[in-house]
Amino acid sequence: MTESVGEGSVVAAIRDAIVRGEFVPNQRLVEADLSAGFGASRASVRSALIELANEGLVERVQNRGARVRAVSLEEAIEISEVRMALEALCAAKAAERITDEEVAELREVGEMMQRAVSGMDPVGYSALNERLHRRVREISGQRTAAQVLQRLRGQNVRHQFRLAMRPGRPQVSLPEHLAIIDAICSHHPVEASAAMEKHLCSVIDALREADAARVL
């Protein structure tokens, strides 16, 4: 478990522990234990658990405290289907609004993703994956969609992280991400939307395949 963290980092530290499987679905999250483990105050831990409950990563049970929320494969697929509609919209809007400076930024992210895949760095690739999707949302200017997507990502993040760690998955998703980047940077809204839909369909298929193989 992470050693002492500042109060502003408690949420991120607990979230990261959940994503990486240090805390498993349905595991109780005891405030006193978290306070000692992360070197944070009980008040900071309590606030962090409330925020993570709002994100959908934690659930608070009356008279029983908090626990890691279990997200089934079926729910993860439903979340990905909703994400597909909203992220396709964001990709199209991003293609309409993107500036030259943002084009350079997304191109750089694409190059970094390629280096992560060639360097066999799935953790780094997963972080870049999240960064790309976040920047597309931000560039789109669709604040309502971005807020909904952030919440959905919180609920689905553990499935996404495990999927990213699956051997061969980054090599499959990399060209999908590069196609998204190319369409947005080329100011092609229709192509950007289609590329994002294709990518999220691939994610859904991969989730099903991983479940069938008992990977998740």
CSV table of C-alpha atoms in Angstrom, one decimal:
chain,number,residue,atom,x,y,z
A,1,MET,CA,0.0,0.0,0.0
A,2,THR,CA,1.1,3.6,-0.7
A,3,GLU,CA,3.0,5.3,2.1
A,4,SER,CA,2.1,8.7,3.6
A,5,VAL,CA,0.2,10.9,1.1
A,6,GLY,CA,-1.0,14.5,1.3
A,7,GLU,CA,-4.7,15.1,1.9
A,8,GLY,CA,-5.2,16.1,-1.8
A,9,SER,CA,-3.8,12.8,-2.9
A,10,VAL,CA,-5.9,10.5,-0.8
A,11,VAL,CA,-8.6,10.1,-3.4
A,12,ALA,CA,-6.1,9.3,-6.2
A,13,ALA,CA,-4.2,6.9,-3.9
A,14,ILE,CA,-7.3,4.9,-3.0
A,15,ARG,CA,-8.6,5.0,-6.6
A,16,ASP,CA,-5.2,3.7,-7.9
A,17,ALA,CA,-5.3,0.9,-5.3
A,18,ILE,CA,-8.7,-0.2,-6.5
A,19,VAL,CA,-7.8,0.0,-10.1
A,20,ARG,CA,-4.7,-2.1,-9.6
A,21,GLY,CA,-6.5,-4.7,-7.6
A,22,GLU,CA,-5.0,-4.0,-4.2
A,23,PHE,CA,-8.6,-3.6,-3.0
A,24,VAL,CA,-10.9,-6.2,-4.6
A,25,PRO,CA,-14.6,-6.0,-5.4
A,26,ASN,CA,-16.8,-6.1,-2.3
A,27,GLN,CA,-13.8,-5.6,0.0
A,28,ARG,CA,-14.7,-3.4,3.0
A,29,LEU,CA,-12.8,-0.1,3.2
A,30,VAL,CA,-12.2,0.6,6.9
A,31,GLU,CA,-11.5,4.3,7.5
A,32,ALA,CA,-9.0,3.6,10.4
A,33,ASP,CA,-7.1,1.1,8.2
A,34,LEU,CA,-7.0,3.5,5.3
A,35,SER,CA,-5.9,6.3,7.5
A,36,ALA,CA,-3.0,4.3,8.9
A,37,GLY,CA,-2.0,2.8,5.5
A,38,PHE,CA,-2.0,6.1,3.6
A,39,GLY,CA,-0.8,8.3,6.4
A,40,ALA,CA,-3.8,10.5,6.1
A,41,SER,CA,-6.4,11.9,8.5
A,42,ARG,CA,-9.7,10.1,9.1
A,43,ALA,CA,-11.5,13.2,7.8
A,44,SER,CA,-9.5,13.1,4.6
A,45,VAL,CA,-10.2,9.4,4.1
A,46,ARG,CA,-13.9,9.9,4.8
A,47,SER,CA,-14.1,12.7,2.2
A,48,ALA,CA,-12.2,10.5,-0.3
A,49,LEU,CA,-14.6,7.6,0.1
A,50,ILE,CA,-17.6,10.0,-0.5
A,51,GLU,CA,-16.0,11.3,-3.6
A,52,LEU,CA,-15.2,7.8,-4.9
A,53,ALA,CA,-18.8,6.8,-4.1
A,54,ASN,CA,-19.9,9.6,-6.4
A,55,GLU,CA,-17.6,8.3,-9.1
A,56,GLY,CA,-19.1,4.8,-8.7
A,57,LEU,CA,-15.9,3.0,-7.5
A,58,VAL,CA,-17.1,2.7,-3.9
A,59,GLU,CA,-20.5,2.0,-2.4
A,60,ARG,CA,-21.5,3.1,1.1
A,61,VAL,CA,-23.7,0.6,2.9
A,62,GLN,CA,-25.9,1.8,5.8
A,63,ASN,CA,-24.4,0.8,9.2
A,64,ARG,CA,-21.7,-1.2,7.4
A,65,GLY,CA,-19.4,1.5,6.1
A,66,ALA,CA,-17.8,1.5,2.6
A,67,ARG,CA,-16.7,-1.2,0.2
A,68,VAL,CA,-15.3,-1.5,-3.3
A,69,ARG,CA,-18.2,-1.6,-5.7
A,70,ALA,CA,-18.4,-4.7,-7.9
A,71,VAL,CA,-19.1,-4.0,-11.5
A,72,SER,CA,-20.3,-7.0,-13.5
A,73,LEU,CA,-19.2,-7.7,-17.0
A,74,GLU,CA,-22.7,-7.0,-18.2
A,75,GLU,CA,-22.7,-3.6,-16.5
A,76,ALA,CA,-19.2,-2.9,-17.9
A,77,ILE,CA,-20.5,-3.6,-21.4
A,78,GLU,CA,-23.5,-1.3,-20.9
A,79,ILE,CA,-21.2,1.4,-19.7
A,80,SER,CA,-19.0,1.0,-22.8
A,81,GLU,CA,-22.1,1.2,-25.0
A,82,VAL,CA,-23.1,4.5,-23.5
A,83,ARG,CA,-19.5,5.7,-23.7
A,84,MET,CA,-19.5,4.9,-27.4
A,85,ALA,CA,-22.4,7.2,-28.2
A,86,LEU,CA,-21.0,10.1,-26.1
A,87,GLU,CA,-17.3,9.7,-27.0
A,88,ALA,CA,-18.3,9.6,-30.7
A,89,LEU,CA,-20.0,12.9,-30.2
A,90,CYS,CA,-17.0,14.4,-28.5
A,91,ALA,CA,-14.7,13.1,-31.2
A,92,ALA,CA,-16.8,14.8,-33.9
A,93,LYS,CA,-16.9,18.1,-32.0
A,94,ALA,CA,-13.2,17.9,-31.3
A,95,ALA,CA,-12.5,17.6,-35.0
A,96,GLU,CA,-14.5,20.7,-35.6
A,97,ARG,CA,-12.9,22.8,-32.8
A,98,ILE,CA,-9.3,21.6,-32.6
A,99,THR,CA,-6.5,24.2,-32.8
A,100,ASP,CA,-3.1,23.8,-34.4
A,101,GLU,CA,-1.5,23.6,-30.9
A,102,GLU,CA,-3.9,20.9,-29.9
A,103,VAL,CA,-3.2,19.0,-33.1
A,104,ALA,CA,0.5,18.9,-32.2
A,105,GLU,CA,-0.4,17.7,-28.7
A,106,LEU,CA,-2.6,14.8,-29.9
A,107,ARG,CA,0.0,13.8,-32.5
A,108,GLU,CA,2.6,13.7,-29.7
A,109,VAL,CA,0.3,11.6,-27.6
A,110,GLY,CA,0.0,9.2,-30.5
A,111,GLU,CA,3.8,9.0,-30.9
A,112,MET,CA,4.1,8.3,-27.1
A,113,MET,CA,1.5,5.5,-27.4
A,114,GLN,CA,3.5,3.9,-30.2
A,115,ARG,CA,6.7,4.0,-28.1
A,116,ALA,CA,4.9,2.5,-25.2
A,117,VAL,CA,3.6,-0.4,-27.3
A,118,SER,CA,7.0,-1.0,-28.9
A,119,GLY,CA,8.6,-0.8,-25.5
A,120,MET,CA,6.2,-3.3,-24.0
A,121,ASP,CA,4.9,-0.8,-21.4
A,122,PRO,CA,1.2,-1.6,-20.9
A,123,VAL,CA,1.0,0.5,-17.7
A,124,GLY,CA,2.3,3.6,-19.6
A,125,TYR,CA,0.1,2.8,-22.5
A,126,SER,CA,-2.9,2.6,-20.3
A,127,ALA,CA,-2.1,6.0,-18.8
A,128,LEU,CA,-1.7,7.5,-22.3
A,129,ASN,CA,-5.0,5.9,-23.3
A,130,GLU,CA,-6.8,7.7,-20.5
A,131,ARG,CA,-5.0,10.9,-21.4
A,132,LEU,CA,-6.0,10.8,-25.0
A,133,HIS,CA,-9.7,10.2,-24.3
A,134,ARG,CA,-9.7,13.0,-21.6
A,135,ARG,CA,-8.1,15.5,-24.0
A,136,VAL,CA,-10.6,14.6,-26.8
A,137,ARG,CA,-13.4,15.3,-24.3
A,138,GLU,CA,-11.8,18.6,-23.3
A,139,ILE,CA,-11.1,19.7,-26.8
A,140,SER,CA,-14.7,18.9,-27.8
A,141,GLY,CA,-16.1,21.6,-25.4
A,142,GLN,CA,-18.9,19.2,-24.6
A,143,ARG,CA,-18.9,19.8,-20.9
A,144,THR,CA,-22.1,17.8,-20.1
A,145,ALA,CA,-20.9,14.8,-22.0
A,146,ALA,CA,-17.5,15.1,-20.4
A,147,GLN,CA,-19.0,15.1,-16.9
A,148,VAL,CA,-21.1,12.0,-17.7
A,149,LEU,CA,-18.1,10.2,-19.2
A,150,GLN,CA,-15.9,10.9,-16.3
A,151,ARG,CA,-18.4,9.3,-14.0
A,152,LEU,CA,-18.8,6.3,-16.3
A,153,ARG,CA,-15.0,5.9,-16.5
A,154,GLY,CA,-14.8,5.7,-12.8
A,155,GLN,CA,-17.3,2.9,-12.7
A,156,ASN,CA,-15.5,1.0,-15.5
A,157,VAL,CA,-11.9,1.8,-14.8
A,158,ARG,CA,-11.0,-1.5,-13.2
A,159,HIS,CA,-12.2,-3.5,-16.1
A,160,GLN,CA,-10.4,-1.1,-18.5
A,161,PHE,CA,-7.1,-1.5,-16.6
A,162,ARG,CA,-7.2,-5.3,-16.6
A,163,LEU,CA,-8.1,-5.2,-20.3
A,164,ALA,CA,-5.1,-3.0,-21.0
A,165,MET,CA,-2.9,-5.5,-19.2
A,166,ARG,CA,-4.1,-8.4,-21.3
A,167,PRO,CA,-1.3,-9.6,-23.6
A,168,GLY,CA,-1.7,-8.3,-27.1
A,169,ARG,CA,-4.5,-5.8,-26.4
A,170,PRO,CA,-2.4,-2.6,-26.8
A,171,GLN,CA,-1.2,-3.8,-30.2
A,172,VAL,CA,-4.9,-4.1,-31.2
A,173,SER,CA,-6.1,-0.8,-29.8
A,174,LEU,CA,-3.1,1.3,-30.9
A,175,PRO,CA,-4.1,1.6,-34.6
A,176,GLU,CA,-7.7,2.4,-33.4
A,177,HIS,CA,-6.4,5.3,-31.3
A,178,LEU,CA,-4.1,6.5,-34.1
A,179,ALA,CA,-7.1,6.5,-36.5
A,180,ILE,CA,-9.1,8.6,-33.9
A,181,ILE,CA,-6.2,11.1,-33.6
A,182,ASP,CA,-5.7,11.3,-37.4
A,183,ALA,CA,-9.4,12.0,-38.1
A,184,ILE,CA,-9.6,14.7,-35.3
A,185,CYS,CA,-6.4,16.3,-36.3
A,186,SER,CA,-7.5,16.4,-40.0
A,187,HIS,CA,-10.8,18.2,-39.0
A,188,HIS,CA,-13.0,15.3,-40.2
A,189,PRO,CA,-15.9,15.0,-37.8
A,190,VAL,CA,-17.7,12.1,-39.5
A,191,GLU,CA,-14.5,10.1,-39.7
A,192,ALA,CA,-13.6,10.9,-36.1
A,193,SER,CA,-17.0,9.8,-34.8
A,194,ALA,CA,-16.8,6.5,-36.8
A,195,ALA,CA,-13.2,5.9,-35.6
A,196,MET,CA,-14.3,6.3,-32.0
A,197,GLU,CA,-17.3,4.0,-32.4
A,198,LYS,CA,-15.1,1.4,-34.0
A,199,HIS,CA,-12.7,1.6,-31.1
A,200,LEU,CA,-15.4,1.3,-28.4
A,201,CYS,CA,-16.9,-1.7,-30.3
A,202,SER,CA,-13.5,-3.3,-30.1
A,203,VAL,CA,-13.4,-2.6,-26.4
A,204,ILE,CA,-16.8,-4.3,-25.9
A,205,ASP,CA,-15.7,-7.3,-28.0
A,206,ALA,CA,-12.5,-7.6,-26.0
A,207,LEU,CA,-14.4,-7.5,-22.7
A,208,ARG,CA,-16.5,-10.4,-23.9
A,209,GLU,CA,-13.5,-12.3,-25.1
A,210,ALA,CA,-11.7,-11.8,-21.9
A,211,ASP,CA,-14.6,-13.0,-19.9
A,212,ALA,CA,-15.0,-16.1,-22.0
A,213,ALA,CA,-11.3,-16.8,-21.5
A,214,ARG,CA,-11.8,-16.2,-17.7
A,215,VAL,CA,-9.2,-13.4,-17.8
A,216,LEU,CA,-11.3,-10.8,-16.1
